[in-house]
PDB file of C-alpha atoms in Angstrom:
ATOM      1  CA  UNK L   1      97.653  38.342 -44.820  1.00  0.00           C
ATOM      2  CA  UNK L   2      97.101  39.745 -41.391  1.00  0.00           C
ATOM      3  CA  UNK L   3      96.544  36.439 -39.786  1.00  0.00           C
ATOM      4  CA  UNK L   4      99.942  35.358 -41.193  1.00  0.00           C
ATOM      5  CA  UNK L   5     101.656  38.290 -39.338  1.00  0.00           C
ATOM      6  CA  UNK L   6      99.980  37.532 -36.060  1.00  0.00           C
ATOM      7  CA  UNK L   7     100.800  33.817 -36.420  1.00  0.00           C
ATOM      8  CA  UNK L   8     104.373  34.890 -37.193  1.00  0.00           C
ATOM      9  CA  UNK L   9     104.550  37.284 -34.039  1.00  0.00           C
ATOM     10  CA  UNK L  10     102.963  34.873 -31.931  1.00  0.00           C
ATOM     11  CA  UNK L  11     105.372  32.061 -33.006  1.00  0.00           C
ATOM     12  CA  UNK L  12     108.334  34.385 -32.412  1.00  0.00           C
ATOM     13  CA  UNK L  13     107.051  35.378 -28.875  1.00  0.00           C
ATOM     14  CA  UNK L  14     106.661  31.598 -28.012  1.00  0.00           C
ATOM     15  CA  UNK L  15     110.174  30.900 -29.357  1.00  0.00           C
ATOM     16  CA  UNK L  16     111.553  33.734 -27.356  1.00  0.00           C
ATOM     17  CA  UNK L  17     109.698  32.728 -24.376  1.00  0.00           C
ATOM     18  CA  UNK L  18     110.901  29.220 -24.687  1.00  0.00           C
ATOM     19  CA  UNK L  19     114.585  30.171 -25.300  1.00  0.00           C
ATOM     20  CA  UNK L  20     114.392  32.451 -22.146  1.00  0.00           C
ATOM     21  CA  UNK L  21     113.168  29.699 -20.144  1.00  0.00           C
ATOM     22  CA  UNK L  22     115.675  27.456 -21.524  1.00  0.00           C
ATOM     23  CA  UNK L  23     118.419  30.201 -20.660  1.00  0.00           C
ATOM     24  CA  UNK L  24     117.245  30.551 -17.255  1.00  0.00           C
ATOM     25  CA  UNK L  25     117.138  26.864 -16.582  1.00  0.00           C
ATOM     26  CA  UNK L  26     120.558  26.384 -18.008  1.00  0.00           C
ATOM     27  CA  UNK L  27     121.881  29.378 -15.910  1.00  0.00           C
ATOM     28  CA  UNK L  28     120.449  27.828 -12.840  1.00  0.00           C
ATOM     29  CA  UNK L  29     121.769  24.497 -13.510  1.00  0.00           C
ATOM     30  CA  UNK L  30     125.211  26.122 -14.051  1.00  0.00           C
ATOM     31  CA  UNK L  31     125.187  28.144 -10.737  1.00  0.00           C
ATOM     32  CA  UNK L  32     124.274  25.078  -8.835  1.00  0.00           C
ATOM     33  CA  UNK L  33     127.008  23.030 -10.470  1.00  0.00           C
ATOM     34  CA  UNK L  34     129.519  25.770  -9.393  1.00  0.00           C
ATOM     35  CA  UNK L  35     128.390  26.000  -5.914  1.00  0.00           C
ATOM     36  CA  UNK L  36     128.438  22.611  -5.455  1.00  0.00           C
ATOM     37  CA  UNK L  37     131.840  22.259  -7.074  1.00  0.00           C
ATOM     38  CA  UNK L  38     133.178  24.941  -4.563  1.00  0.00           C
ATOM     39  CA  UNK L  39     131.466  23.258  -1.439  1.00  0.00           C
ATOM     40  CA  UNK L  40     133.143  19.900  -2.786  1.00  0.00           C
ATOM     41  CA  UNK L  41     136.556  21.904  -3.166  1.00  0.00           C
ATOM     42  CA  UNK L  42     136.075  23.356   0.507  1.00  0.00           C
ATOM     43  CA  UNK L  43     135.022  19.954   1.853  1.00  0.00           C
ATOM     44  CA  UNK L  44     137.920  18.482   0.312  1.00  0.00           C
ATOM     45  CA  UNK L  45     140.295  21.135   1.840  1.00  0.00           C
ATOM     46  CA  UNK L  46     138.844  20.562   5.262  1.00  0.00           C
ATOM     47  CA  UNK L  47     139.363  16.823   5.051  1.00  0.00           C
ATOM     48  CA  UNK L  48     143.049  17.208   3.896  1.00  0.00           C
ATOM     49  CA  UNK L  49     143.681  19.760   6.849  1.00  0.00           C
ATOM     50  CA  UNK L  50     141.926  17.141   9.437  1.00  0.00           C
ATOM     51  CA  UNK L  51     143.864  14.251   7.966  1.00  0.00           C
ATOM     52  CA  UNK L  52     146.973  16.243   8.075  1.00  0.00           C
ATOM     53  CA  UNK L  53     146.687  17.179  11.792  1.00  0.00           C
ATOM     54  CA  UNK L  54     145.576  13.621  12.709  1.00  0.00           C
ATOM     55  CA  UNK L  55     148.630  12.024  10.899  1.00  0.00           C
ATOM     56  CA  UNK L  56     150.737  14.716  12.675  1.00  0.00           C
ATOM     57  CA  UNK L  57     149.393  13.859  16.111  1.00  0.00           C
ATOM     58  CA  UNK L  58     149.690  10.065  15.329  1.00  0.00           C
ATOM     59  CA  UNK L  59     153.173  10.573  14.455  1.00  0.00           C
ATOM     60  CA  UNK L  60     153.901  12.740  17.773  1.00  0.00           C
ATOM     61  CA  UNK L  61     152.043  10.010  19.741  1.00  0.00           C
ATOM     62  CA  UNK L  62     154.110   7.321  18.067  1.00  0.00           C
ATOM     63  CA  UNK L  63     157.324   9.205  18.768  1.00  0.00           C
ATOM     64  CA  UNK L  64     156.548   9.911  22.425  1.00  0.00           C
ATOM     65  CA  UNK L  65     155.467   6.121  22.813  1.00  0.00           C
ATOM     66  CA  UNK L  66     158.717   5.141  21.363  1.00  0.00           C
ATOM     67  CA  UNK L  67     160.788   7.763  23.585  1.00  0.00           C
ATOM     68  CA  UNK L  68     159.150   6.241  26.705  1.00  0.00           C
ATOM     69  CA  UNK L  69     159.923   2.589  25.869  1.00  0.00           C
ATOM     70  CA  UNK L  70     163.456   3.439  24.881  1.00  0.00           C
ATOM     71  CA  UNK L  71     164.095   5.229  28.415  1.00  0.00           C
ATOM     72  CA  UNK L  72     162.255   2.391  30.075  1.00  0.00           C
ATOM     73  CA  UNK L  73     164.649   0.116  28.126  1.00  0.00           C
ATOM     74  CA  UNK L  74     167.586   2.028  29.178  1.00  0.00           C
ATOM     75  CA  UNK L  75     166.379   2.454  32.789  1.00  0.00           C
ATOM     76  CA  UNK L  76     166.108  -1.429  32.999  1.00  0.00           C
ATOM     77  CA  UNK L  77     169.299  -2.359  31.210  1.00  0.00           C
ATOM     78  CA  UNK L  78     171.442   0.686  32.815  1.00  0.00           C
ATOM     79  CA  UNK L  79     172.143  -1.080  36.436  1.00  0.00           C
ATOM     80  CA  UNK L  80     173.200  -4.279  34.583  1.00  0.00           C
ATOM     81  CA  UNK L  81     175.133  -2.788  31.963  1.00  0.00           C
ATOM     82  CA  UNK L  82     177.158  -0.265  33.920  1.00  0.00           C
ATOM     83  CA  UNK L  83     178.069  -1.720  37.352  1.00  0.00           C
ATOM     84  CA  UNK L  84     181.755  -1.758  36.874  1.00  0.00           C
ATOM     85  CA  UNK L  85     181.796   2.109  35.401  1.00  0.00           C
ATOM     86  CA  UNK L  86     180.079   3.185  38.265  1.00  0.00           C
ATOM     87  CA  UNK L  87     182.655   1.762  40.802  1.00  0.00           C
ATOM     88  CA  UNK L  88     185.863   2.652  38.786  1.00  0.00           C
ATOM     89  CA  UNK L  89     184.855   6.323  37.931  1.00  0.00           C
ATOM     90  CA  UNK L  90     182.910   7.276  41.027  1.00  0.00           C
ATOM     91  CA  UNK L  91     185.181   6.046  43.582  1.00  0.00           C
ATOM     92  CA  UNK L  92     188.111   8.278  42.667  1.00  0.00           C
ATOM     93  CA  UNK L  93     185.674  11.281  42.441  1.00  0.00           C
ATOM     94  CA  UNK L  94     184.553  10.678  45.746  1.00  0.00           C
ATOM     95  CA  UNK L  95     188.048  10.521  47.168  1.00  0.00           C
ATOM     96  CA  UNK L  96     188.929  13.557  45.581  1.00  0.00           C
ATOM     97  CA  UNK L  97     185.858  15.519  46.985  1.00  0.00           C
ATOM     98  CA  UNK L  98     186.918  14.187  50.228  1.00  0.00           C
ATOM     99  CA  UNK L  99     190.335  15.518  49.750  1.00  0.00           C
ATOM    100  CA  UNK L 100     188.960  18.906  48.778  1.00  0.00           C
ATOM    101  CA  UNK L 101     186.693  19.291  51.672  1.00  0.00           C
ATOM    102  CA  UNK L 102     189.485  18.256  54.254  1.00  0.00           C
ATOM    103  CA  UNK L 103     191.700  20.830  52.642  1.00  0.00           C
ATOM    104  CA  UNK L 104     188.748  23.183  52.987  1.00  0.00           C
ATOM    105  CA  UNK L 105     188.175  22.510  56.780  1.00  0.00           C
ATOM    106  CA  UNK L 106     191.779  22.824  57.577  1.00  0.00           C
ATOM    107  CA  UNK L 107     192.130  26.223  55.490  1.00  0.00           C
ATOM    108  CA  UNK L 108     189.061  27.565  57.490  1.00  0.00           C
ATOM    109  CA  UNK L 109     190.526  26.321  60.845  1.00  0.00           C
ATOM    110  CA  UNK L 110     193.856  28.255  60.007  1.00  0.00           C
ATOM    111  CA  UNK L 111     191.993  31.309  58.942  1.00  0.00           C
ATOM    112  CA  UNK L 112     189.976  31.309  61.990  1.00  0.00           C
ATOM    113  CA  UNK L 113     192.958  30.703  64.305  1.00  0.00           C
ATOM    114  CA  UNK L 114     194.884  33.693  62.557  1.00  0.00           C
ATOM    115  CA  UNK L 115     191.732  35.967  62.894  1.00  0.00           C
ATOM    116  CA  UNK L 116     191.557  35.249  66.752  1.00  0.00           C
ATOM    117  CA  UNK L 117     195.524  35.916  67.054  1.00  0.00           C
ATOM    118  CA  UNK L 118     194.931  39.018  65.373  1.00  0.00           C
ATOM    119  CA  UNK L 119     192.286  40.043  67.510  1.00  0.00           C
ATOM    120  CA  UNK L 120     194.248  39.318  70.365  1.00  0.00           C
ATOM    121  CA  UNK L 121     197.055  41.569  69.227  1.00  0.00           C
ATOM    122  CA  UNK L 122     194.520  44.370  68.807  1.00  0.00           C
ATOM    123  CA  UNK L 123     192.453  44.147  71.981  1.00  0.00           C
ATOM    124  CA  UNK L 124     193.028  44.602  75.764  1.00  0.00           C
ATOM    125  CA  UNK L 125     190.597  43.655  78.680  1.00  0.00           C
ATOM    126  CA  UNK L 126     190.185  45.906  81.353  1.00  0.00           C
ATOM    127  CA  UNK L 127     189.339  43.991  84.767  1.00  0.00           C
ATOM    128  CA  UNK L 128     188.009  45.723  87.778  1.00  0.00           C
ATOM    129  CA  UNK L 129     188.186  44.058  91.159  1.00  0.00           C
ATOM    130  CA  UNK L 130     186.476  44.868  94.673  1.00  0.00           C
ATOM    131  CA  UNK L 131     183.467  46.721  93.470  1.00  0.00           C
ATOM    132  CA  UNK L 132     180.836  48.023  93.179  1.00  0.00           C
ATOM    133  CA  UNK L 133     180.992  51.246  95.015  1.00  0.00           C
ATOM    134  CA  UNK L 134     180.493  54.988  94.627  1.00  0.00           C
ATOM    135  CA  UNK L 135     182.816  55.363  91.652  1.00  0.00           C
ATOM    136  CA  UNK L 136     181.222  52.340  89.578  1.00  0.00           C
ATOM    137  CA  UNK L 137     178.727  54.583  87.856  1.00  0.00           C
ATOM    138  CA  UNK L 138     181.364  57.322  86.849  1.00  0.00           C
ATOM    139  CA  UNK L 139     183.771  54.473  85.803  1.00  0.00           C
ATOM    140  CA  UNK L 140     180.752  53.317  83.583  1.00  0.00           C
ATOM    141  CA  UNK L 141     180.263  56.759  82.037  1.00  0.00           C
ATOM    142  CA  UNK L 142     183.957  57.041  81.177  1.00  0.00           C
ATOM    143  CA  UNK L 143     183.944  53.618  79.561  1.00  0.00           C
ATOM    144  CA  UNK L 144     180.968  54.569  77.703  1.00  0.00           C
ATOM    145  CA  UNK L 145     182.534  57.648  76.004  1.00  0.00           C
ATOM    146  CA  UNK L 146     185.389  55.553  74.782  1.00  0.00           C
ATOM    147  CA  UNK L 147     182.864  52.717  73.683  1.00  0.00           C
ATOM    148  CA  UNK L 148     185.046  50.481  75.816  1.00  0.00           C
ATOM    149  CA  UNK L 149     183.616  47.394  77.686  1.00  0.00           C
ATOM    150  CA  UNK L 150     185.376  45.847  80.842  1.00  0.00           C
ATOM    151  CA  UNK L 151     184.868  42.964  83.062  1.00  0.00           C
ATOM    152  CA  UNK L 152     183.780  43.487  86.907  1.00  0.00           C
ATOM    153  CA  UNK L 153     184.794  40.994  89.402  1.00  0.00           C
ATOM    154  CA  UNK L 154     182.486  41.837  92.165  1.00  0.00           C
ATOM    155  CA  UNK L 155     182.176  41.347  95.917  1.00  0.00           C
ATOM    156  CA  UNK L 156     178.951  39.593  96.944  1.00  0.00           C
ATOM    157  CA  UNK L 157     178.020  42.420  99.611  1.00  0.00           C
ATOM    158  CA  UNK L 158     178.891  45.089  97.479  1.00  0.00           C
ATOM    159  CA  UNK L 159     176.477  43.627  94.794  1.00  0.00           C
ATOM    160  CA  UNK L 160     173.516  43.908  97.034  1.00  0.00           C
ATOM    161  CA  UNK L 161     174.539  47.342  98.375  1.00  0.00           C
ATOM    162  CA  UNK L 162     174.877  48.813  94.528  1.00  0.00           C
ATOM    163  CA  UNK L 163     172.377  46.710  92.890  1.00  0.00           C
ATOM    164  CA  UNK L 164     171.510  49.418  90.393  1.00  0.00           C
ATOM    165  CA  UNK L 165     175.075  49.507  89.335  1.00  0.00           C
ATOM    166  CA  UNK L 166     175.305  45.913  88.749  1.00  0.00           C
ATOM    167  CA  UNK L 167     172.280  46.182  86.550  1.00  0.00           C
ATOM    168  CA  UNK L 168     173.905  49.172  84.612  1.00  0.00           C
ATOM    169  CA  UNK L 169     176.903  47.009  83.988  1.00  0.00           C
ATOM    170  CA  UNK L 170     174.873  44.363  82.497  1.00  0.00           C
ATOM    171  CA  UNK L 171     172.601  46.514  80.614  1.00  0.00           C
ATOM    172  CA  UNK L 172     175.768  48.270  78.814  1.00  0.00           C
ATOM    173  CA  UNK L 173     177.140  45.052  77.772  1.00  0.00           C
ATOM    174  CA  UNK L 174     180.132  44.492  80.440  1.00  0.00           C
ATOM    175  CA  UNK L 175     181.088  41.095  81.766  1.00  0.00           C
ATOM    176  CA  UNK L 176     180.080  40.491  85.411  1.00  0.00           C
ATOM    177  CA  UNK L 177     181.721  38.078  87.597  1.00  0.00           C
ATOM    178  CA  UNK L 178     182.558  37.025  91.352  1.00  0.00           C
ATOM    179  CA  UNK L 179     185.230  38.058  93.422  1.00  0.00           C
ATOM    180  CA  UNK L 180     184.008  36.281  96.645  1.00  0.00           C
ATOM    181  CA  UNK L 181     182.240  37.573  99.847  1.00  0.00           C
ATOM    182  CA  UNK L 182     184.590  38.170 102.593  1.00  0.00           C
ATOM    183  CA  UNK L 183     187.930  39.219 100.667  1.00  0.00           C
ATOM    184  CA  UNK L 184     189.775  37.870 103.634  1.00  0.00           C
ATOM    185  CA  UNK L 185     192.236  35.418 102.956  1.00  0.00           C
ATOM    186  CA  UNK L 186     192.228  33.579 106.386  1.00  0.00           C
ATOM    187  CA  UNK L 187     188.341  32.876 105.808  1.00  0.00           C
ATOM    188  CA  UNK L 188     188.267  32.682 101.941  1.00  0.00           C
ATOM    189  CA  UNK L 189     191.182  29.991 101.808  1.00  0.00           C
ATOM    190  CA  UNK L 190     190.049  28.071 104.661  1.00  0.00           C
ATOM    191  CA  UNK L 191     189.213  25.096 102.668  1.00  0.00           C
ATOM    192  CA  UNK L 192     188.124  24.179  99.159  1.00  0.00           C
ATOM    193  CA  UNK L 193     184.424  24.448 100.319  1.00  0.00           C
ATOM    194  CA  UNK L 194     184.738  27.872 101.670  1.00  0.00           C
ATOM    195  CA  UNK L 195     186.248  29.042  98.256  1.00  0.00           C
ATOM    196  CA  UNK L 196     183.527  27.362  96.321  1.00  0.00           C
ATOM    197  CA  UNK L 197     180.864  28.151  98.850  1.00  0.00           C
ATOM    198  CA  UNK L 198     181.884  32.021  98.689  1.00  0.00           C
ATOM    199  CA  UNK L 199     181.949  32.090  94.830  1.00  0.00           C
ATOM    200  CA  UNK L 200     178.306  30.299  94.710  1.00  0.00           C
ATOM    201  CA  UNK L 201     176.871  32.859  97.045  1.00  0.00           C
ATOM    202  CA  UNK L 202     178.036  35.583  94.842  1.00  0.00           C
ATOM    203  CA  UNK L 203     176.710  33.749  91.631  1.00  0.00           C
ATOM    204  CA  UNK L 204     173.379  33.411  93.178  1.00  0.00           C
ATOM    205  CA  UNK L 205     173.246  37.134  94.239  1.00  0.00           C
ATOM    206  CA  UNK L 206     174.466  38.458  90.764  1.00  0.00           C
ATOM    207  CA  UNK L 207     171.871  36.190  88.935  1.00  0.00           C
ATOM    208  CA  UNK L 208     169.080  37.483  91.137  1.00  0.00           C
ATOM    209  CA  UNK L 209     170.141  41.158  90.428  1.00  0.00           C
ATOM    210  CA  UNK L 210     170.704  40.554  86.676  1.00  0.00           C
ATOM    211  CA  UNK L 211     169.284  37.322  85.524  1.00  0.00           C
ATOM    212  CA  UNK L 212     172.587  36.324  84.214  1.00  0.00           C
ATOM    213  CA  UNK L 213     174.312  33.070  85.367  1.00  0.00           C
ATOM    214  CA  UNK L 214     178.067  33.962  85.157  1.00  0.00           C
ATOM    215  CA  UNK L 215     180.799  31.487  85.716  1.00  0.00           C
ATOM    216  CA  UNK L 216     183.665  33.910  85.602  1.00  0.00           C
ATOM    217  CA  UNK L 217     185.541  34.283  88.977  1.00  0.00           C
ATOM    218  CA  UNK L 218     188.800  35.864  90.284  1.00  0.00           C
ATOM    219  CA  UNK L 219     189.929  34.975  93.779  1.00  0.00           C
ATOM    220  CA  UNK L 220     191.227  37.519  96.042  1.00  0.00           C
ATOM    221  CA  UNK L 221     194.744  38.583  95.648  1.00  0.00           C
ATOM    222  CA  UNK L 222     195.124  36.113  92.737  1.00  0.00           C
ATOM    223  CA  UNK L 223     195.517  32.175  92.470  1.00  0.00           C
ATOM    224  CA  UNK L 224     199.164  32.036  93.578  1.00  0.00           C
ATOM    225  CA  UNK L 225     200.114  30.872  96.264  1.00  0.00           C
ATOM    226  CA  UNK L 226     196.755  30.108  97.866  1.00  0.00           C
ATOM    227  CA  UNK L 227     194.849  28.032  95.353  1.00  0.00           C
ATOM    228  CA  UNK L 228     196.050  24.597  95.806  1.00  0.00           C
ATOM    229  CA  UNK L 229     195.515  21.790  93.482  1.00  0.00           C
ATOM    230  CA  UNK L 230     192.683  20.548  95.422  1.00  0.00           C
ATOM    231  CA  UNK L 231     191.065  24.099  95.683  1.00  0.00           C
ATOM    232  CA  UNK L 232     191.517  24.510  91.586  1.00  0.00           C
ATOM    233  CA  UNK L 233     189.944  21.093  91.288  1.00  0.00           C
ATOM    234  CA  UNK L 234     186.832  22.155  93.390  1.00  0.00           C
ATOM    235  CA  UNK L 235     186.591  25.378  91.385  1.00  0.00           C
ATOM    236  CA  UNK L 236     186.612  23.528  88.099  1.00  0.00           C
ATOM    237  CA  UNK L 237     184.237  20.571  89.354  1.00  0.00           C
ATOM    238  CA  UNK L 238     181.651  23.662  90.438  1.00  0.00           C
ATOM    239  CA  UNK L 239     181.921  24.848  86.775  1.00  0.00           C
ATOM    240  CA  UNK L 240     183.778  28.168  87.390  1.00  0.00           C
ATOM    241  CA  UNK L 241     186.465  29.814  85.080  1.00  0.00           C
ATOM    242  CA  UNK L 242     189.155  31.208  87.149  1.00  0.00           C
ATOM    243  CA  UNK L 243     190.727  34.349  85.827  1.00  0.00           C
ATOM    244  CA  UNK L 244     194.046  36.007  87.052  1.00  0.00           C
ATOM    245  CA  UNK L 245     195.890  38.622  85.002  1.00  0.00           C
ATOM    246  CA  UNK L 246     199.249  39.472  83.061  1.00  0.00           C
ATOM    247  CA  UNK L 247     199.300  43.222  83.155  1.00  0.00           C
ATOM    248  CA  UNK L 248     199.190  44.771  86.792  1.00  0.00           C
ATOM    249  CA  UNK L 249     198.439  48.450  86.655  1.00  0.00           C
ATOM    250  CA  UNK L 250     199.371  48.453  90.526  1.00  0.00           C
ATOM    251  CA  UNK L 251     196.876  51.151  91.149  1.00  0.00           C
ATOM    252  CA  UNK L 252     196.636  49.559  94.464  1.00  0.00           C
ATOM    253  CA  UNK L 253     200.012  50.660  95.312  1.00  0.00           C
ATOM    254  CA  UNK L 254     201.011  53.624  93.053  1.00  0.00           C
ATOM    255  CA  UNK L 255     197.970  55.721  94.011  1.00  0.00           C
ATOM    256  CA  UNK L 256     198.650  58.194  91.538  1.00  0.00           C
ATOM    257  CA  UNK L 257     198.500  58.800  87.618  1.00  0.00           C
ATOM    258  CA  UNK L 258     201.766  56.718  87.431  1.00  0.00           C
ATOM    259  CA  UNK L 259     199.770  53.524  87.001  1.00  0.00           C
ATOM    260  CA  UNK L 260     198.772  54.734  83.465  1.00  0.00           C
ATOM    261  CA  UNK L 261     202.534  54.570  82.007  1.00  0.00           C
ATOM    262  CA  UNK L 262     202.772  51.603  84.084  1.00  0.00           C
ATOM    263  CA  UNK L 263     200.391  49.856  82.033  1.00  0.00           C
ATOM    264  CA  UNK L 264     201.542  51.209  78.813  1.00  0.00           C
ATOM    265  CA  UNK L 265     204.996  49.996  79.323  1.00  0.00           C
ATOM    266  CA  UNK L 266     203.768  46.549  80.056  1.00  0.00           C
ATOM    267  CA  UNK L 267     201.881  46.515  77.039  1.00  0.00           C
ATOM    268  CA  UNK L 268     204.681  47.716  74.820  1.00  0.00           C
ATOM    269  CA  UNK L 269     206.833  44.928  76.414  1.00  0.00           C
ATOM    270  CA  UNK L 270     204.247  42.151  76.456  1.00  0.00           C
ATOM    271  CA  UNK L 271     205.922  38.744  76.462  1.00  0.00           C
ATOM    272  CA  UNK L 272     202.973  36.269  76.122  1.00  0.00           C
ATOM    273  CA  UNK L 273     202.489  35.807  72.521  1.00  0.00           C
ATOM    274  CA  UNK L 274     198.963  34.666  71.521  1.00  0.00           C
ATOM    275  CA  UNK L 275     197.522  35.382  74.959  1.00  0.00           C
ATOM    276  CA  UNK L 276     194.931  38.213  75.813  1.00  0.00           C
ATOM    277  CA  UNK L 277     196.223  41.252  77.492  1.00  0.00           C
ATOM    278  CA  UNK L 278     194.351  41.049  81.085  1.00  0.00           C
ATOM    279  CA  UNK L 279     194.756  44.302  82.788  1.00  0.00           C
ATOM    280  CA  UNK L 280     194.123  44.413  86.547  1.00  0.00           C
ATOM    281  CA  UNK L 281     192.433  47.478  87.796  1.00  0.00           C
ATOM    282  CA  UNK L 282     190.572  48.495  90.980  1.00  0.00           C
ATOM    283  CA  UNK L 283     187.537  50.682  91.549  1.00  0.00           C
ATOM    284  CA  UNK L 284     189.501  53.160  93.308  1.00  0.00           C
ATOM    285  CA  UNK L 285     189.436  56.850  93.408  1.00  0.00           C
ATOM    286  CA  UNK L 286     192.781  57.429  91.838  1.00  0.00           C
ATOM    287  CA  UNK L 287     191.842  54.699  89.166  1.00  0.00           C
ATOM    288  CA  UNK L 288     188.769  56.709  88.248  1.00  0.00           C
ATOM    289  CA  UNK L 289     190.552  59.955  88.114  1.00  0.00           C
ATOM    290  CA  UNK L 290     192.999  58.780  85.422  1.00  0.00           C
ATOM    291  CA  UNK L 291     191.090  56.109  83.577  1.00  0.00           C
ATOM    292  CA  UNK L 292     190.285  58.389  80.709  1.00  0.00           C
ATOM    293  CA  UNK L 293     194.130  59.023  80.160  1.00  0.00           C
ATOM    294  CA  UNK L 294     194.480  55.534  80.072  1.00  0.00           C
ATOM    295  CA  UNK L 295     191.812  54.845  77.633  1.00  0.00           C
ATOM    296  CA  UNK L 296     193.249  57.838  75.282  1.00  0.00           C
ATOM    297  CA  UNK L 297     196.588  55.954  75.305  1.00  0.00           C
ATOM    298  CA  UNK L 298     195.066  52.772  74.455  1.00  0.00           C
ATOM    299  CA  UNK L 299     192.976  54.048  71.708  1.00  0.00           C
ATOM    300  CA  UNK L 300     195.765  56.004  70.261  1.00  0.00           C
ATOM    301  CA  UNK L 301     197.803  52.834  70.192  1.00  0.00           C
ATOM    302  CA  UNK L 302     195.198  51.307  68.146  1.00  0.00           C
ATOM    303  CA  UNK L 303     193.482  48.744  70.644  1.00  0.00           C
ATOM    304  CA  UNK L 304     189.884  48.171  71.283  1.00  0.00           C
ATOM    305  CA  UNK L 305     188.716  47.345  74.725  1.00  0.00           C
ATOM    306  CA  UNK L 306     186.690  44.357  75.012  1.00  0.00           C
ATOM    307  CA  UNK L 307     184.723  42.292  77.835  1.00  0.00           C
ATOM    308  CA  UNK L 308     186.153  38.697  78.740  1.00  0.00           C
ATOM    309  CA  UNK L 309     183.565  35.955  77.424  1.00  0.00           C
ATOM    310  CA  UNK L 310     182.709  32.742  79.193  1.00  0.00           C
ATOM    311  CA  UNK L 311     184.027  31.221  75.940  1.00  0.00           C
ATOM    312  CA  UNK L 312     187.636  32.379  76.361  1.00  0.00           C
ATOM    313  CA  UNK L 313     190.494  30.285  77.760  1.00  0.00           C
ATOM    314  CA  UNK L 314     191.091  31.684  81.209  1.00  0.00           C
ATOM    315  CA  UNK L 315     194.684  33.514  82.234  1.00  0.00           C
ATOM    316  CA  UNK L 316     195.987  32.081  85.297  1.00  0.00           C
ATOM    317  CA  UNK L 317     199.042  32.381  86.983  1.00  0.00           C
TER     318      UNK L 317
END
């Protein structure tokens, strides 16, 4: 009886052991199948993504190649297909552009001319003859207080004597020119060579003092009546720009403050439209004494005092 029980127990244990082993084996196989299935599924997903990207890239490459081929075909066919259009369409446009540009040029030229005329109406040009001398520095000081520029037509011996004043003129932005050497009509107007010779000597002296090569000149006593056509031609050929004046202060005659209203009266009745107002002055004591009054009157009238430039058209008698 005991042996039967032991055998039964042993049989049960063996059966349980076999069942456990079988269960473990089945479980292991099941887990491995699941892992493999997941691995296969992941691999399939990767392969699908790669296939999709590859397909998209191939499509993009194909589209790019097709676009390039189409552009190449259009480029090759364009000149042959559109020669008539390019002529019939572009030619009128070019004409239109030319018309617009020409109109712009004309308008710009008219605007520039209007501005120049306006500047002439609002400006005066003070010119001083016969210097430099003992009054020059004081004249420069008065001009500086009013921010006024002037033009100095100087005699060659005086330039050498008052070289520092000549340097100051140039440094302060005034225009500098020549008035000859002798200021003696019998000597200066002896011939065309004497006229040009005196101006060239003054030009050389001025350049040696200031470094400025000026072509501005004013002949003694003005160009009428001594500057004959032959003299004028000689001056032009030498490259000089001869200036006279159209407002005479008469400070050389009045010798008093009366020259100031004389100037203002001539300005108010100025008859030369579109011509710069060129005022004749001298570096005299009376000129200096009343120069401030003249500049006050000019400023109150709205005028600016400017220097003659070598680009301006000269005023002559």
